[in-house]
mmCIF file of C-alpha atoms and ligand atoms in Angstrom:
data_model
loop_
_atom_site.group_PDB
_atom_site.id
_atom_site.type_symbol
_atom_site.label_atom_id
_atom_site.label_comp_id
_atom_site.label_asym_id
_atom_site.label_seq_id
_atom_site.Cartn_x
_atom_site.Cartn_y
_atom_site.Cartn_z
ATOM 1 C CA MET A 199 5.603 1.957 -14.099
ATOM 2 C CA SER A 200 2.551 0.059 -13.923
ATOM 3 C CA LYS A 201 -0.087 -0.773 -16.257
ATOM 4 C CA ALA A 202 -3.878 0.298 -16.364
ATOM 5 C CA VAL A 203 -6.174 -2.616 -16.366
ATOM 6 C CA GLU A 204 -8.459 -2.743 -19.300
ATOM 7 C CA LYS A 205 -11.183 -5.378 -18.389
ATOM 8 C CA VAL A 206 -11.801 -6.107 -14.867
ATOM 9 C CA ASP A 207 -12.741 -9.992 -15.643
ATOM 10 C CA ASP A 208 -12.439 -13.322 -13.296
ATOM 11 C CA ALA A 209 -8.615 -13.439 -13.991
ATOM 12 C CA THR A 210 -8.668 -10.226 -12.354
ATOM 13 C CA ARG A 211 -10.673 -10.875 -9.336
ATOM 14 C CA ASP A 212 -9.114 -14.629 -8.910
ATOM 15 C CA PHE A 213 -6.012 -12.346 -8.358
ATOM 16 C CA LEU A 214 -7.221 -9.770 -6.322
ATOM 17 C CA ASP A 215 -8.203 -12.458 -4.007
ATOM 18 C CA ASN A 216 -4.873 -14.021 -3.865
ATOM 19 C CA MET A 217 -3.207 -10.489 -3.234
ATOM 20 C CA VAL A 218 -5.456 -9.782 -0.129
ATOM 21 C CA GLU A 219 -4.807 -13.601 0.963
ATOM 22 C CA THR A 220 -0.622 -12.869 0.528
ATOM 23 C CA MET A 221 -0.988 -9.420 2.402
ATOM 24 C CA HIS A 222 -3.036 -10.883 5.710
ATOM 25 C CA ALA A 223 -0.295 -14.078 5.346
ATOM 26 C CA MET A 224 2.439 -10.845 6.034
ATOM 27 C CA ASN A 225 0.485 -9.504 8.462
ATOM 28 C CA GLY A 226 -0.263 -6.358 6.376
ATOM 29 C CA ILE A 227 -2.816 -3.560 5.483
ATOM 30 C CA GLY A 228 -1.910 -2.992 2.056
ATOM 31 C CA LEU A 229 -0.154 -4.590 -0.934
ATOM 32 C CA ALA A 230 0.252 -3.591 -4.695
ATOM 33 C CA ALA A 231 0.075 -6.006 -7.551
ATOM 34 C CA ILE A 232 3.898 -4.741 -8.463
ATOM 35 C CA GLN A 233 4.914 -5.587 -4.842
ATOM 36 C CA VAL A 234 4.366 -9.390 -5.822
ATOM 37 C CA GLY A 235 5.382 -9.141 -9.560
ATOM 38 C CA VAL A 236 2.737 -7.320 -11.271
ATOM 39 C CA PRO A 237 3.137 -4.430 -13.141
ATOM 40 C CA LYS A 238 -0.688 -3.586 -13.495
ATOM 41 C CA ARG A 239 -2.652 -0.725 -11.386
ATOM 42 C CA ILE A 240 -3.999 -2.691 -9.209
ATOM 43 C CA LEU A 241 -3.797 -2.342 -5.275
ATOM 44 C CA VAL A 242 -5.923 -4.260 -1.899
ATOM 45 C CA MET A 243 -6.061 -2.930 1.283
ATOM 46 C CA ASP A 244 -7.740 -4.357 4.443
ATOM 47 C CA LEU A 245 -7.769 -2.022 7.724
ATOM 48 C CA GLY A 246 -10.046 -4.306 9.701
ATOM 49 C CA LYS A 247 -7.988 -7.711 9.598
ATOM 50 C CA GLY A 248 -4.077 -6.311 9.284
ATOM 51 C CA SER A 249 -1.592 -5.849 11.735
ATOM 52 C CA SER A 250 -1.023 -6.163 15.149
ATOM 53 C CA ARG A 251 0.938 -2.490 14.572
ATOM 54 C CA TYR A 252 -2.153 -0.565 13.918
ATOM 55 C CA PRO A 253 -4.976 -2.452 16.750
ATOM 56 C CA ASP A 254 -7.406 0.300 16.956
ATOM 57 C CA GLU A 255 -8.509 0.339 13.544
ATOM 58 C CA GLY A 256 -10.598 -3.237 13.106
ATOM 59 C CA GLN A 257 -11.218 -5.345 15.737
ATOM 60 C CA GLY A 258 -9.737 -8.413 14.300
ATOM 61 C CA LYS A 259 -12.658 -8.284 11.216
ATOM 62 C CA SER A 260 -11.537 -8.451 7.807
ATOM 63 C CA SER A 261 -13.137 -5.895 5.616
ATOM 64 C CA PRO A 262 -10.720 -5.794 2.301
ATOM 65 C CA LEU A 263 -10.828 -3.262 -0.393
ATOM 66 C CA TYR A 264 -9.584 -3.633 -4.005
ATOM 67 C CA LEU A 265 -8.665 -0.091 -6.202
ATOM 68 C CA ILE A 266 -8.145 -0.884 -9.808
ATOM 69 C CA ASN A 267 -7.037 2.184 -11.683
ATOM 70 C CA PRO A 268 -7.418 3.859 -8.775
ATOM 71 C CA LYS A 269 -6.802 8.182 -9.257
ATOM 72 C CA ILE A 270 -6.665 10.870 -6.832
ATOM 73 C CA ILE A 271 -8.995 13.166 -7.640
ATOM 74 C CA ASP A 272 -8.813 15.434 -4.995
ATOM 75 C CA ALA A 273 -6.656 16.021 -2.007
ATOM 76 C CA SER A 274 -6.383 18.203 1.108
ATOM 77 C CA GLU A 275 -3.866 20.738 1.716
ATOM 78 C CA GLU A 276 -4.016 20.169 5.696
ATOM 79 C CA LEU A 277 -0.996 17.153 5.760
ATOM 80 C CA SER A 278 -0.639 14.503 8.676
ATOM 81 C CA PRO A 279 1.985 12.058 9.414
ATOM 82 C CA TYR A 280 2.067 8.699 9.714
ATOM 83 C CA GLU A 281 4.981 6.436 11.299
ATOM 84 C CA GLU A 282 4.675 3.793 7.637
ATOM 85 C CA GLY A 283 6.252 0.826 7.200
ATOM 86 C CA CYS A 284 6.233 -1.285 4.387
ATOM 87 C CA LEU A 285 6.416 -5.176 3.066
ATOM 88 C CA SER A 286 9.364 -4.294 0.978
ATOM 89 C CA PHE A 287 10.987 -3.250 3.819
ATOM 90 C CA PRO A 288 10.682 -5.299 6.701
ATOM 91 C CA GLY A 289 10.922 -3.848 10.093
ATOM 92 C CA GLN A 290 11.313 -0.431 8.992
ATOM 93 C CA TYR A 291 9.040 2.511 10.016
ATOM 94 C CA ALA A 292 9.062 6.337 9.677
ATOM 95 C CA GLU A 293 6.997 8.936 9.744
ATOM 96 C CA VAL A 294 6.029 10.329 6.703
ATOM 97 C CA TRP A 295 3.832 13.383 6.233
ATOM 98 C CA ARG A 296 0.920 13.150 3.231
ATOM 99 C CA PRO A 297 -2.240 15.049 3.384
ATOM 100 C CA ALA A 298 -4.717 13.974 5.453
ATOM 101 C CA LYS A 299 -7.480 13.803 3.122
ATOM 102 C CA VAL A 300 -8.332 12.255 -0.365
ATOM 103 C CA LYS A 301 -10.596 11.331 -2.238
ATOM 104 C CA VAL A 302 -9.478 8.180 -4.952
ATOM 105 C CA GLN A 303 -11.642 7.053 -7.513
ATOM 106 C CA TYR A 304 -11.540 3.341 -8.895
ATOM 107 C CA LEU A 305 -12.948 0.138 -10.348
ATOM 108 C CA ASP A 306 -13.690 -1.990 -7.400
ATOM 109 C CA TYR A 307 -14.046 -5.929 -7.804
ATOM 110 C CA LEU A 308 -16.787 -5.738 -10.109
ATOM 111 C CA GLY A 309 -15.298 -3.156 -12.339
ATOM 112 C CA LYS A 310 -18.277 -0.685 -11.062
ATOM 113 C CA GLU A 311 -16.565 3.011 -10.984
ATOM 114 C CA GLN A 312 -16.677 4.173 -7.202
ATOM 115 C CA VAL A 313 -14.878 7.000 -5.379
ATOM 116 C CA LEU A 314 -13.234 6.277 -1.536
ATOM 117 C CA LYS A 315 -13.231 9.160 0.814
ATOM 118 C CA ALA A 316 -10.243 8.513 2.843
ATOM 119 C CA GLU A 317 -9.047 10.744 5.991
ATOM 120 C CA GLY A 318 -6.825 8.781 8.972
ATOM 121 C CA LEU A 319 -4.485 5.812 8.228
ATOM 122 C CA LEU A 320 -7.302 4.690 5.469
ATOM 123 C CA ALA A 321 -5.525 7.872 3.618
ATOM 124 C CA THR A 322 -2.263 7.153 4.315
ATOM 125 C CA CYS A 323 -2.338 3.715 3.508
ATOM 126 C CA VAL A 324 -4.047 4.626 -0.244
ATOM 127 C CA GLN A 325 -1.642 7.221 -0.917
ATOM 128 C CA HIS A 326 1.374 4.309 0.123
ATOM 129 C CA GLU A 327 -0.117 1.705 -1.837
ATOM 130 C CA MET A 328 -0.494 4.446 -4.955
ATOM 131 C CA ASP A 329 2.907 5.326 -4.905
ATOM 132 C CA HIS A 330 3.966 1.730 -5.607
ATOM 133 C CA LEU A 331 2.158 1.857 -8.910
ATOM 134 C CA ASP A 332 4.360 4.761 -9.955
ATOM 135 C CA GLY A 333 8.053 3.195 -8.835
ATOM 136 C CA ILE A 334 7.955 5.086 -5.429
ATOM 137 C CA THR A 335 8.203 4.088 -1.740
ATOM 138 C CA PHE A 336 7.819 5.541 1.337
ATOM 139 C CA VAL A 337 11.683 5.906 1.711
ATOM 140 C CA ASP A 338 11.410 8.260 -1.369
ATOM 141 C CA HIS A 339 9.780 10.291 0.639
ATOM 142 C CA LEU A 340 12.232 10.584 3.788
ATOM 143 C CA SER A 341 15.859 12.973 3.583
ATOM 144 C CA ALA A 342 18.476 10.996 1.434
ATOM 145 C CA LEU A 343 20.374 10.494 5.193
ATOM 146 C CA LYS A 344 17.155 8.605 6.451
ATOM 147 C CA ARG A 345 16.229 6.776 3.052
ATOM 148 C CA ASP A 346 20.124 5.429 2.576
ATOM 149 C CA MET A 347 20.232 4.010 6.408
ATOM 150 C CA ILE A 348 17.152 2.220 5.662
ATOM 151 C CA ILE A 349 18.138 0.449 2.492
ATOM 152 C CA ARG A 350 21.283 -0.079 4.501
ATOM 153 C CA LYS A 351 19.820 -2.112 7.169
ATOM 154 C CA VAL A 352 17.322 -4.083 4.922
ATOM 155 C CA LYS A 353 20.451 -4.787 2.886
ATOM 156 C CA LYS A 354 21.859 -6.173 5.505
ATOM 157 C CA SER A 355 18.751 -8.100 7.219
ATOM 158 C CA GLN A 356 18.465 -9.832 3.652
ATOM 159 C CA ARG A 357 22.147 -10.874 4.281
ATOM 160 C CA LEU A 358 21.955 -12.265 7.293
ATOM 161 C CA LYS A 359 18.925 -14.598 5.993
ATOM 162 C CA ASP A 360 20.889 -15.558 2.880
ATOM 163 C CA ASP A 361 23.642 -17.038 4.812
ATOM 164 C CA ASP A 362 21.179 -18.519 6.988
ATOM 165 C CA LEU A 363 20.224 -21.236 3.652
HETATM 166 NI NI1 NI B 737 4.786 -0.696 0.812
#
């Protein structure tokens, strides 16, 4: 379980900048701090310049969002499906149903309180990344059968990679 950030300072901002760089380098649209080994309630997203998988979202322009201590304060009853992937499960995708719209309260890059109103891919992405902060990944939303299949595939491809070394 990731811990809340107590103070947003220059060290936090350096870390946020590094996270965005890492996310872009991995061609992702979201990244949680725990995915780079830091158990803090921090995530970054960039739907503008993330991924060839979502070409309609941005036009290739970077527009990073920095969310510190995010909290869902409202979620729609209506759910919507999205074919999700995750940098922690390379090459694996599966449909996950989540609230179609959410409001998220968070601290921004400067430590100011903000509210994000998200729908569509942004709503999916922020809920996916917030799950990471609580040790939950998208495969936890799937049936045990599908989850095991994805975990087996990822382990197998990691083994193949290790064999190359
Ligand atoms: Ni993920």
